[in-house]
Coordinates of C-alpha atoms in Angstrom, one line a residue:
Chain A
M1 CA 11.5 -26.4 -0.3
N2 CA 8.3 -25.7 -2.0
L3 CA 5.2 -25.0 -0.1
D4 CA 2.9 -25.8 -2.8
V5 CA 0.0 -23.6 -1.8
R6 CA -0.1 -21.2 -5.3
E7 CA -3.2 -22.9 -6.4
Q8 CA -4.8 -22.0 -3.1
F9 CA -4.5 -18.1 -4.1
P10 CA -6.9 -17.4 -7.0
I11 CA -5.3 -14.0 -8.0
L12 CA -2.1 -16.0 -9.2
Q13 CA -3.9 -18.1 -11.3
Q14 CA -4.2 -15.2 -14.1
E15 CA -2.1 -13.3 -17.1
I16 CA -0.8 -9.9 -16.4
N17 CA 0.1 -8.5 -20.1
G18 CA 0.2 -11.9 -21.7
H19 CA 2.4 -13.4 -18.7
P20 CA 1.6 -15.7 -15.8
L21 CA 1.7 -13.4 -12.7
V22 CA 4.6 -13.2 -10.7
Y23 CA 3.3 -11.3 -7.5
L24 CA 6.5 -10.0 -5.8
D25 CA 5.0 -7.2 -3.4
S26 CA 3.7 -9.1 -0.7
A27 CA 5.7 -6.6 1.9
A28 CA 3.0 -4.0 0.6
T29 CA 0.2 -6.5 0.7
S30 CA -0.3 -10.5 0.8
Q31 CA -2.5 -11.9 -1.6
K32 CA -5.5 -13.9 -0.1
P33 CA -6.1 -17.7 -0.2
R34 CA -9.3 -19.3 -1.0
V35 CA -10.0 -20.0 2.3
V36 CA -10.2 -16.9 3.4
I37 CA -12.4 -15.4 0.3
D38 CA -14.7 -18.2 1.4
A39 CA -14.6 -17.4 5.0
L40 CA -15.8 -13.6 4.3
Q41 CA -18.4 -14.9 2.1
H42 CA -19.6 -17.0 4.4
Y43 CA -19.6 -14.5 7.1
Y44 CA -21.8 -12.1 5.3
Q45 CA -24.2 -14.9 4.0
W46 CA -25.0 -16.5 7.1
D47 CA -23.7 -14.9 10.4
N48 CA -23.8 -10.9 9.5
A49 CA -25.4 -9.1 12.4
N50 CA -24.0 -6.8 14.9
V51 CA -22.0 -8.2 18.1
H52 CA -21.9 -7.8 21.9
R53 CA -26.2 -6.5 21.4
G54 CA -28.2 -8.6 19.7
V55 CA -30.5 -11.6 21.7
H56 CA -31.3 -13.1 18.2
T57 CA -29.3 -16.3 16.7
L58 CA -27.1 -14.2 14.2
G59 CA -26.6 -11.8 16.8
S60 CA -24.9 -14.7 18.9
R61 CA -22.9 -16.1 15.9
A62 CA -21.3 -12.5 14.7
T63 CA -20.2 -12.7 18.4
D64 CA -19.2 -15.9 18.2
A65 CA -16.9 -15.4 15.1
Y66 CA -15.6 -12.1 16.3
E67 CA -14.4 -13.0 19.7
G68 CA -13.1 -16.3 17.9
A69 CA -11.1 -14.2 15.5
R70 CA -9.6 -12.8 18.9
E71 CA -8.9 -16.1 20.5
K72 CA -6.7 -17.2 17.2
V73 CA -4.8 -14.0 17.5
A74 CA -4.2 -14.1 21.0
R75 CA -3.0 -17.8 20.7
F76 CA -1.2 -17.0 17.3
I77 CA 1.3 -14.5 19.0
N78 CA 1.2 -16.5 22.3
A79 CA -0.5 -13.6 24.2
K80 CA -1.6 -14.6 27.9
S81 CA -5.3 -13.3 27.7
T82 CA -7.9 -12.0 24.7
Q83 CA -7.9 -8.8 27.0
E84 CA -4.3 -7.9 25.5
I85 CA -6.0 -8.1 22.0
I86 CA -7.2 -5.1 20.4
F87 CA -8.6 -5.1 16.9
T88 CA -7.7 -2.1 15.1
R89 CA -7.8 -0.7 11.3
G90 CA -4.4 -1.8 10.7
T91 CA -0.5 -1.6 11.7
T92 CA -0.9 2.6 11.6
T93 CA -3.9 2.9 14.0
A94 CA -2.7 0.5 16.2
L95 CA 0.5 2.3 16.8
N96 CA -1.2 5.6 16.8
L97 CA -3.3 4.4 19.5
V98 CA -0.1 3.8 21.5
A99 CA 1.3 7.0 20.7
S100 CA -2.0 9.2 21.2
S101 CA -2.7 7.4 24.9
Y102 CA 0.3 6.0 26.2
A103 CA 2.9 8.2 25.1
R104 CA 1.0 11.9 25.2
A105 CA -0.1 10.7 29.2
V106 CA 3.4 9.6 30.2
C107 CA 5.9 11.8 28.4
G108 CA 7.2 15.5 29.0
E109 CA 9.5 17.6 28.9
G110 CA 13.2 16.0 29.2
D111 CA 11.9 12.5 28.6
E112 CA 12.9 10.5 25.3
I113 CA 11.6 8.6 23.2
V114 CA 14.3 6.3 20.7
L115 CA 13.7 5.1 17.5
T116 CA 15.7 4.1 14.5
P117 CA 16.4 5.8 10.7
M118 CA 15.0 2.2 9.2
E119 CA 11.4 3.1 10.6
H120 CA 8.5 3.0 8.1
H121 CA 6.5 6.1 8.2
S122 CA 3.7 4.8 10.6
N123 CA 6.4 4.2 13.2
L124 CA 8.1 7.7 12.8
I125 CA 5.6 10.4 12.4
P126 CA 3.1 9.5 15.6
W127 CA 6.5 9.8 17.7
Q128 CA 7.3 13.2 16.4
Q129 CA 3.6 14.5 16.9
V130 CA 4.2 13.0 20.6
A131 CA 7.7 14.5 20.5
K132 CA 5.7 18.3 19.4
A133 CA 3.2 18.0 22.0
T134 CA 4.9 16.9 25.1
G135 CA 8.1 18.5 24.6
A136 CA 9.7 14.8 24.8
T137 CA 12.9 14.2 22.4
L138 CA 13.3 12.1 20.0
K139 CA 16.6 10.0 19.7
Y140 CA 17.8 7.6 16.9
I141 CA 19.9 4.4 17.3
T142 CA 22.8 4.6 14.8
L143 CA 22.4 1.9 12.2
Q144 CA 25.9 0.1 11.4
P145 CA 27.3 0.0 7.6
D146 CA 24.9 -2.8 6.7
G147 CA 21.9 -1.1 8.0
S148 CA 21.5 -3.6 11.1
V149 CA 21.0 -2.8 14.8
D150 CA 24.0 -3.1 17.0
L151 CA 23.1 -3.4 20.8
A152 CA 26.3 -1.6 22.1
E153 CA 24.7 1.6 19.9
V154 CA 21.4 0.9 21.9
E155 CA 23.1 0.9 25.0
K156 CA 24.7 4.2 24.6
V157 CA 21.4 5.7 23.4
V158 CA 18.5 4.5 25.8
T159 CA 18.9 5.9 28.8
A160 CA 16.8 6.4 32.5
Q161 CA 15.2 9.2 30.6
T162 CA 14.0 7.4 28.0
K163 CA 10.3 6.6 28.4
I164 CA 9.6 4.8 24.8
V165 CA 11.8 2.4 22.4
A166 CA 10.0 1.9 19.0
I167 CA 11.1 0.0 16.7
A168 CA 10.8 -2.6 13.5
H169 CA 10.8 -6.1 14.0
V170 CA 11.5 -6.7 10.3
S171 CA 12.7 -3.6 8.1
N172 CA 10.6 -3.5 5.3
V173 CA 13.2 -2.0 3.0
M174 CA 16.3 -3.9 4.0
G175 CA 14.9 -7.2 5.6
V176 CA 16.8 -6.7 8.4
V177 CA 15.5 -8.9 11.8
N178 CA 16.1 -6.3 14.6
P179 CA 17.0 -8.3 17.9
V180 CA 14.1 -6.8 19.5
K181 CA 14.0 -9.1 22.8
Q182 CA 17.6 -7.8 23.7
I183 CA 16.6 -4.1 22.9
A184 CA 13.6 -4.6 25.1
E185 CA 15.6 -6.1 28.0
I186 CA 17.9 -3.0 27.7
A187 CA 14.6 -0.6 27.5
H188 CA 13.3 -2.8 30.7
R189 CA 16.4 -1.8 32.4
N190 CA 16.3 2.0 31.9
G191 CA 12.7 1.8 32.9
A192 CA 11.3 2.7 29.4
I193 CA 8.6 0.2 27.7
I194 CA 9.3 -1.3 24.0
V195 CA 6.5 -0.5 21.1
V196 CA 7.4 -3.2 18.2
D197 CA 6.4 -2.5 14.6
G198 CA 5.5 -6.2 13.6
A199 CA 3.9 -5.7 10.1
Q200 CA 7.1 -7.2 8.4
S201 CA 7.4 -10.2 11.1
A202 CA 4.0 -11.4 12.1
P203 CA 3.2 -12.4 8.7
H204 CA 6.5 -14.0 8.0
M205 CA 7.7 -15.8 11.2
K206 CA 6.6 -17.4 14.7
V207 CA 6.1 -14.3 17.2
D208 CA 5.9 -15.0 20.9
V209 CA 5.2 -11.7 22.4
Q210 CA 5.8 -13.0 25.7
D211 CA 9.2 -14.9 24.9
L212 CA 10.1 -11.2 23.0
D213 CA 8.8 -9.0 26.3
S214 CA 7.1 -6.8 24.1
D215 CA 4.9 -4.6 25.7
F216 CA 3.2 -3.4 22.7
Y217 CA 3.3 -5.3 19.3
A218 CA 1.5 -4.5 16.4
F219 CA 0.5 -6.0 13.0
S220 CA -1.9 -5.8 9.8
S221 CA -4.0 -8.8 9.0
H222 CA -3.8 -7.7 5.2
K223 CA -0.2 -8.5 5.1
M224 CA -0.7 -12.2 6.3
C225 CA -3.3 -13.2 3.7
G226 CA -6.5 -11.6 5.9
P227 CA -8.3 -8.6 4.5
T228 CA -7.7 -5.2 4.3
G229 CA -8.9 -2.8 7.1
I230 CA -7.8 -4.9 10.1
G231 CA -5.0 -5.0 12.3
V232 CA -4.0 -5.7 16.1
L233 CA -2.6 -3.9 19.1
Y234 CA -1.0 -6.3 21.2
G235 CA -0.6 -4.8 24.8
K236 CA 0.3 -6.0 28.3
K237 CA -2.6 -6.0 30.1
A238 CA -1.5 -3.5 33.1
L239 CA -0.5 -1.0 30.5
L240 CA -3.8 -1.4 28.7
E241 CA -5.6 -0.6 31.8
S242 CA -3.3 2.5 32.5
M243 CA -5.0 3.7 29.2
E244 CA -7.8 6.2 28.3
P245 CA -9.5 5.6 25.0
I246 CA -9.0 7.7 22.1
E247 CA -12.1 7.0 20.6
F248 CA -15.5 7.4 22.5
G249 CA -19.0 6.2 21.4
G250 CA -20.9 3.0 21.2
E251 CA -19.5 -0.5 22.0
M252 CA -16.6 0.9 24.0
I253 CA -19.1 2.3 27.0
D254 CA -20.2 0.5 30.5
E255 CA -22.6 3.4 31.6
V256 CA -23.5 7.0 29.9
G257 CA -24.8 9.9 31.8
L258 CA -25.3 12.9 31.0
Y259 CA -22.1 14.5 31.7
D260 CA -19.9 11.3 32.5
S261 CA -19.6 7.8 31.2
T262 CA -17.4 4.7 32.1
W263 CA -16.0 2.6 30.1
K264 CA -16.1 -1.2 29.2
E265 CA -13.6 -3.6 30.2
L266 CA -10.3 -4.9 28.1
P267 CA -10.2 -5.0 25.4
W268 CA -13.7 -3.7 24.2
K269 CA -13.1 -0.2 25.9
F270 CA -10.5 0.6 23.1
E271 CA -13.2 -0.7 20.2
G272 CA -15.4 2.2 19.9
G273 CA -18.0 1.5 17.3
T274 CA -19.3 -1.2 15.4
P275 CA -16.0 -3.1 14.9
I276 CA -14.4 -4.5 11.7
I277 CA -16.4 -7.8 12.3
A278 CA -16.0 -9.6 8.9
G279 CA -12.2 -8.3 8.9
A280 CA -11.7 -10.1 12.0
V281 CA -13.2 -13.3 11.0
G282 CA -11.0 -13.0 7.6
L283 CA -7.9 -12.8 9.9
G284 CA -9.1 -15.6 11.8
A285 CA -9.1 -17.3 8.7
A286 CA -6.1 -16.6 7.7
I287 CA -4.3 -17.4 10.7
D288 CA -5.8 -21.0 10.8
F289 CA -4.4 -20.8 6.8
L290 CA -1.0 -20.1 8.4
T291 CA -0.8 -21.9 11.3
D292 CA -1.9 -25.4 9.7
I293 CA 1.2 -24.5 6.8
G294 CA 3.5 -23.8 9.8
M295 CA 5.3 -20.1 10.6
D296 CA 8.4 -22.3 11.0
N297 CA 7.9 -23.6 7.5
I298 CA 7.1 -20.3 6.0
E299 CA 9.9 -18.7 7.5
R300 CA 12.6 -21.3 6.1
H301 CA 11.1 -21.4 2.6
E302 CA 11.2 -17.6 2.8
S303 CA 14.7 -17.4 3.7
E304 CA 15.7 -20.0 1.2
I305 CA 13.9 -18.4 -1.9
A306 CA 15.6 -14.9 -0.4
S307 CA 18.6 -16.4 -0.7
Y308 CA 18.5 -17.5 -3.9
A309 CA 17.4 -14.2 -4.7
M310 CA 20.7 -12.4 -3.4
N311 CA 22.9 -15.0 -5.0
R312 CA 20.7 -14.6 -8.4
L313 CA 21.0 -10.7 -8.5
S314 CA 25.0 -10.6 -7.4
E315 CA 25.6 -12.0 -11.0
L316 CA 24.0 -9.0 -12.9
K317 CA 26.4 -6.5 -13.5
G318 CA 26.0 -3.0 -12.2
I319 CA 23.2 -4.1 -9.4
T320 CA 23.0 -2.4 -6.0
V321 CA 21.5 -4.4 -3.2
Y322 CA 20.9 -2.4 0.0
G323 CA 20.8 -4.1 3.4
P324 CA 23.0 -7.0 5.2
R325 CA 24.4 -9.9 2.6
T326 CA 22.4 -12.4 4.1
R327 CA 18.8 -12.7 4.4
K328 CA 16.7 -14.4 7.2
V329 CA 13.0 -12.7 5.5
G330 CA 11.7 -12.8 2.0
L331 CA 12.6 -9.3 0.9
V332 CA 15.3 -7.5 -1.4
T333 CA 15.6 -4.3 -2.3
F334 CA 18.2 -3.3 -4.9
N335 CA 19.2 -0.3 -7.9
L336 CA 19.8 -1.8 -11.1
G337 CA 22.5 0.6 -12.2
D338 CA 21.2 4.3 -13.2
V339 CA 17.6 2.6 -14.8
H340 CA 15.5 5.1 -12.5
P341 CA 13.4 2.2 -10.0
H342 CA 10.2 3.2 -11.6
D343 CA 11.2 2.4 -15.0
V344 CA 12.4 -0.9 -13.8
A345 CA 9.2 -1.5 -12.5
T346 CA 7.3 -0.6 -15.5
V347 CA 9.5 -3.0 -17.5
L348 CA 8.8 -5.5 -15.2
D349 CA 5.2 -4.9 -15.4
A350 CA 5.1 -5.3 -19.1
S351 CA 6.3 -9.2 -18.1
G352 CA 3.8 -10.0 -15.6
I353 CA 6.0 -9.1 -12.7
A354 CA 4.7 -6.8 -9.9
V355 CA 7.6 -5.3 -7.6
R356 CA 7.4 -2.0 -5.6
A357 CA 9.5 1.2 -6.5
G358 CA 9.6 4.3 -4.5
H359 CA 10.7 5.2 -1.0
H360 CA 8.6 2.5 0.8
C361 CA 7.1 4.6 3.3
C362 CA 10.6 5.3 4.5
Q363 CA 12.0 8.6 3.5
P364 CA 14.6 9.1 6.4
L365 CA 16.1 5.4 5.5
M366 CA 16.3 6.3 2.0
R367 CA 18.8 9.5 3.3
W368 CA 20.5 7.1 5.2
L369 CA 21.0 4.8 2.1
N370 CA 21.6 8.2 0.0
V371 CA 19.1 7.3 -2.3
N372 CA 15.8 8.7 -3.4
S373 CA 13.8 5.5 -4.3
T374 CA 14.7 1.7 -4.8
V375 CA 13.0 -1.3 -6.4
R376 CA 11.9 -4.0 -3.8
A377 CA 10.9 -7.6 -4.6
S378 CA 9.3 -9.2 -1.3
F379 CA 8.4 -12.8 -1.2
Y380 CA 5.7 -14.7 0.6
L381 CA 5.0 -18.3 1.1
Y382 CA 3.3 -19.0 -2.5
N383 CA 6.6 -17.5 -4.3
T384 CA 8.9 -20.1 -5.7
K385 CA 12.5 -20.0 -7.1
D386 CA 10.8 -19.7 -10.7
D387 CA 9.6 -16.6 -9.8
V388 CA 13.3 -15.5 -8.6
D389 CA 14.4 -16.9 -12.0
R390 CA 11.2 -14.6 -14.2
L391 CA 12.6 -11.7 -12.0
I392 CA 15.9 -11.9 -13.1
S393 CA 15.5 -12.6 -16.5
A394 CA 13.3 -9.5 -16.7
L395 CA 16.3 -7.2 -14.8
I396 CA 18.5 -8.3 -17.7
Q397 CA 15.7 -7.3 -20.5
T398 CA 15.5 -3.9 -18.3
K399 CA 19.1 -3.2 -18.5
E400 CA 19.3 -4.1 -22.5
Y401 CA 16.1 -2.1 -22.7
F402 CA 17.5 0.7 -21.3
G403 CA 21.1 0.3 -23.4
D404 CA 22.6 0.4 -19.5
A405 CA 26.3 0.3 -20.0
T406 CA 26.6 -0.6 -16.5
Chain B
M1 CA 0.9 -3.5 -23.4
Q2 CA 3.7 -2.1 -25.5
L3 CA 7.0 -0.5 -24.0
D4 CA 7.8 1.3 -26.7
D5 CA 4.4 3.6 -26.8
L6 CA 6.1 4.6 -23.4
Y7 CA 9.6 5.0 -24.0
R8 CA 9.8 6.6 -27.6
Q9 CA 13.2 7.6 -28.9
V10 CA 12.3 10.9 -28.3
I11 CA 11.6 10.7 -24.9
M12 CA 14.7 8.6 -24.2
D13 CA 16.9 11.3 -25.7
H14 CA 15.0 14.1 -23.1
Y15 CA 15.9 11.9 -20.7
K16 CA 19.9 11.2 -21.3
N17 CA 20.4 14.6 -23.0
P18 CA 18.4 16.7 -20.6
R19 CA 17.9 20.4 -22.1
N20 CA 18.0 23.2 -19.9
K21 CA 18.7 21.2 -16.9
G22 CA 20.7 23.7 -13.9
K23 CA 20.3 26.5 -12.1
F24 CA 19.9 30.0 -12.1
E25 CA 21.7 31.9 -9.3
D26 CA 19.7 34.7 -9.1
G27 CA 16.4 36.9 -10.8
A28 CA 14.4 33.6 -11.5
I29 CA 11.0 32.6 -10.0
T30 CA 11.9 28.9 -8.1
V31 CA 9.2 26.3 -7.0
D32 CA 9.9 23.1 -5.4
L33 CA 7.8 20.0 -5.9
N34 CA 7.8 16.7 -4.7
N35 CA 5.6 13.5 -5.8
P36 CA 5.2 12.4 -2.4
T37 CA 3.7 8.6 -4.0
C38 CA 6.9 8.0 -5.4
G39 CA 9.7 10.2 -4.2
D40 CA 10.4 11.9 -7.4
K41 CA 11.3 16.1 -7.2
I42 CA 11.7 18.7 -9.3
T43 CA 12.8 22.3 -8.5
L44 CA 11.8 24.6 -11.4
Q45 CA 12.9 28.1 -12.3
L46 CA 11.6 30.8 -14.3
K47 CA 12.9 34.0 -15.5
V48 CA 9.7 36.1 -16.4
N49 CA 9.7 39.6 -17.9
N50 CA 6.5 41.7 -18.9
G51 CA 4.8 38.5 -18.8
V52 CA 7.0 36.5 -20.9
V53 CA 9.0 33.7 -20.2
E54 CA 12.3 34.2 -21.1
D55 CA 14.1 31.5 -19.4
A56 CA 13.7 28.1 -17.8
K57 CA 15.8 25.7 -15.8
Y58 CA 15.1 22.7 -13.6
T59 CA 16.8 20.6 -11.2
G60 CA 15.6 17.2 -10.0
D61 CA 15.8 13.2 -9.4
G62 CA 13.0 11.3 -10.9
C63 CA 12.3 8.5 -14.0
S64 CA 12.9 8.8 -17.7
I65 CA 9.6 9.9 -17.6
S66 CA 9.5 12.7 -15.2
M67 CA 12.3 14.3 -16.0
S68 CA 12.0 14.0 -19.9
S69 CA 8.7 15.5 -19.4
A70 CA 10.3 18.7 -17.3
S71 CA 13.1 18.8 -20.3
M72 CA 10.5 18.9 -22.8
M73 CA 8.3 21.6 -20.7
T74 CA 11.4 24.0 -20.2
A75 CA 12.4 24.1 -23.7
A76 CA 8.7 24.7 -25.0
V77 CA 8.1 27.4 -22.4
K78 CA 10.7 29.5 -23.6
G79 CA 9.3 32.8 -25.5
K80 CA 6.1 32.1 -24.2
T81 CA 3.5 34.5 -22.7
L82 CA 2.3 33.1 -19.3
E83 CA -1.4 32.7 -21.0
E84 CA 0.5 30.9 -23.4
A85 CA 1.7 28.8 -21.1
R86 CA -1.3 28.1 -18.9
D87 CA -2.7 26.8 -22.4
M88 CA 0.3 24.5 -23.0
I89 CA -0.5 22.9 -19.4
A90 CA -4.1 22.7 -20.1
R91 CA -3.4 20.8 -23.3
F92 CA -1.0 18.4 -21.6
S93 CA -3.4 17.3 -19.3
Q94 CA -5.5 16.5 -22.6
L95 CA -3.0 14.7 -24.0
M96 CA -2.9 12.8 -20.6
L97 CA -6.4 12.0 -20.7
G98 CA -5.7 10.3 -24.2
E99 CA -6.8 13.0 -26.1
D100 CA -5.5 14.2 -29.5
V101 CA -3.7 17.6 -29.3
Q102 CA -1.2 19.1 -31.2
F103 CA 1.7 20.7 -29.8
D104 CA 2.9 22.2 -33.0
D105 CA 5.3 24.3 -31.1
Y106 CA 7.3 21.8 -29.5
E107 CA 6.2 18.3 -31.2
D108 CA 8.8 16.4 -29.3
I109 CA 5.9 16.8 -26.1
E110 CA 3.7 14.6 -28.2
A111 CA 6.0 11.5 -28.0
L112 CA 4.6 11.6 -24.1
S113 CA 0.8 10.5 -25.3
G114 CA 2.1 7.1 -25.0
V115 CA 1.9 7.4 -21.1
N116 CA -1.8 7.6 -21.8
K117 CA -1.7 3.8 -21.4
F118 CA 0.3 3.6 -18.4
P119 CA -2.0 5.0 -15.4
A120 CA 0.5 4.8 -13.1
R121 CA 2.8 6.9 -14.8
I122 CA 1.0 9.8 -15.2
K123 CA 1.9 11.6 -12.4
C124 CA 5.4 11.2 -13.5
A125 CA 4.9 13.3 -16.5
T126 CA 2.9 15.7 -15.0
L127 CA 4.9 16.6 -11.8
S128 CA 7.1 19.3 -14.0
W129 CA 3.6 20.8 -15.7
N130 CA 2.3 21.2 -12.0
A131 CA 5.9 22.8 -10.8
L132 CA 4.8 25.2 -13.7
R133 CA 1.2 25.8 -13.0
K134 CA 2.7 27.1 -9.6
V135 CA 5.5 29.4 -11.2
I136 CA 2.7 31.2 -13.0
D137 CA 0.5 31.4 -10.1
E138 CA 2.9 32.6 -8.1
E139 CA 4.0 35.0 -10.6
Q140 CA 0.1 36.4 -11.5
F141 CA -1.4 36.2 -7.9
N142 CA 1.5 36.7 -5.5
K143 CA 3.3 39.9 -6.5

């Protein structure tokens, strides 16, 4: 199945180094459709004003656009209310908000925070900092040999001492989809809460935070066809209400005295300062775009492309593909014989193909895989099987170029 | 964009047949340096006597550009005074900026001039040279 959306992405219409661009780095950031670029321009050209304060017409338009985007986000992930949707700078800021506010308040000596070795640095370092500051202990769920999470292992690690389980919904390296719904059940049974890093899932599949029973769910706009600089923290209302803001200033206050102040109600108490208004508008346009195509269709399309890529990659001699044999989400990570990933990426770039090479902000996972770096090709709704064929041809050329005998 | 500008024969030779790869047991100044954006790492060791580099070795993990650059740098720095080594570092920086500089004492290094056309790879080529600067700083200022 082809979604026929490529023409709607102006950036994909160009040549790179004399070849039509094949963009296979959407797990790092996605490209933007015309409707999102237009929405940003329209906002700045017609509606720009500060929100929640102006009596004038533009102030109302900007506020409506900003809060309208929040409603779209709430519907997109099936939150109960817009009060549960906090706009942040991105997934990293969202996870840091939970760590700095919620975790530091509830964790103490003897408490445990449970993670996996596959976490992106942004769902790892905030918890290390919480552990250092509070005396809590970090514990890791042992991965299966194929990189997946086994629920029996989760049962072993999560105990009555566990306060927080923080886990990626989808691994940005191996494409593993973690059973976060079942893990949430285990966490809740032990009196813990679950924090889900949704950076690699929200753009690619239907997410229902109520069905998953996630306590917190974080994701970024720029990986789902929206602009950079804005992301979302979903949190259950009762939890968010119990939390203190971590940024103080304009926009987030109820009443300010000389020695004490009170906060606005949710969600605004967490949005100090002039918010990322245009970003929210762009994210709203991206959500409309994705919803029109259908998240189920996008998921099916990517799964087909990834399976095709897995099959074609297996034809190459000397290739090592990391993670499970089958793919539900659109990313493949590999190494090509003893050719270093940077060299692979440079040769592919000369053919107009953009991939990621490096540790993918997952140094502990790289150690678990026993490599220093890998090549990652990640797919999105605008990629086609032709893109995979171009990748395979270029990889064959790369092997020849480096005289790799494997 | 011509790949052969980057991956010259000399570079591939140093990559596949690295000079001075290994470790000194003792008597050397050691510096570890990472390139956190890409995961490349190098351990550089220099034996310095009376301000002269007597021997150099490195171990590391990285791409053809970073490892061949380390191989060339260690070969070039042997027998040099620390001031001469600093001068080489400065010339290497100029080379990365696309300037026409000579390495008469070790011409292989000039093969890395093509890296200038691949901005994303400059940090690969400079990793071992940054390590060299750290070793010299340590020798001159921390003794």
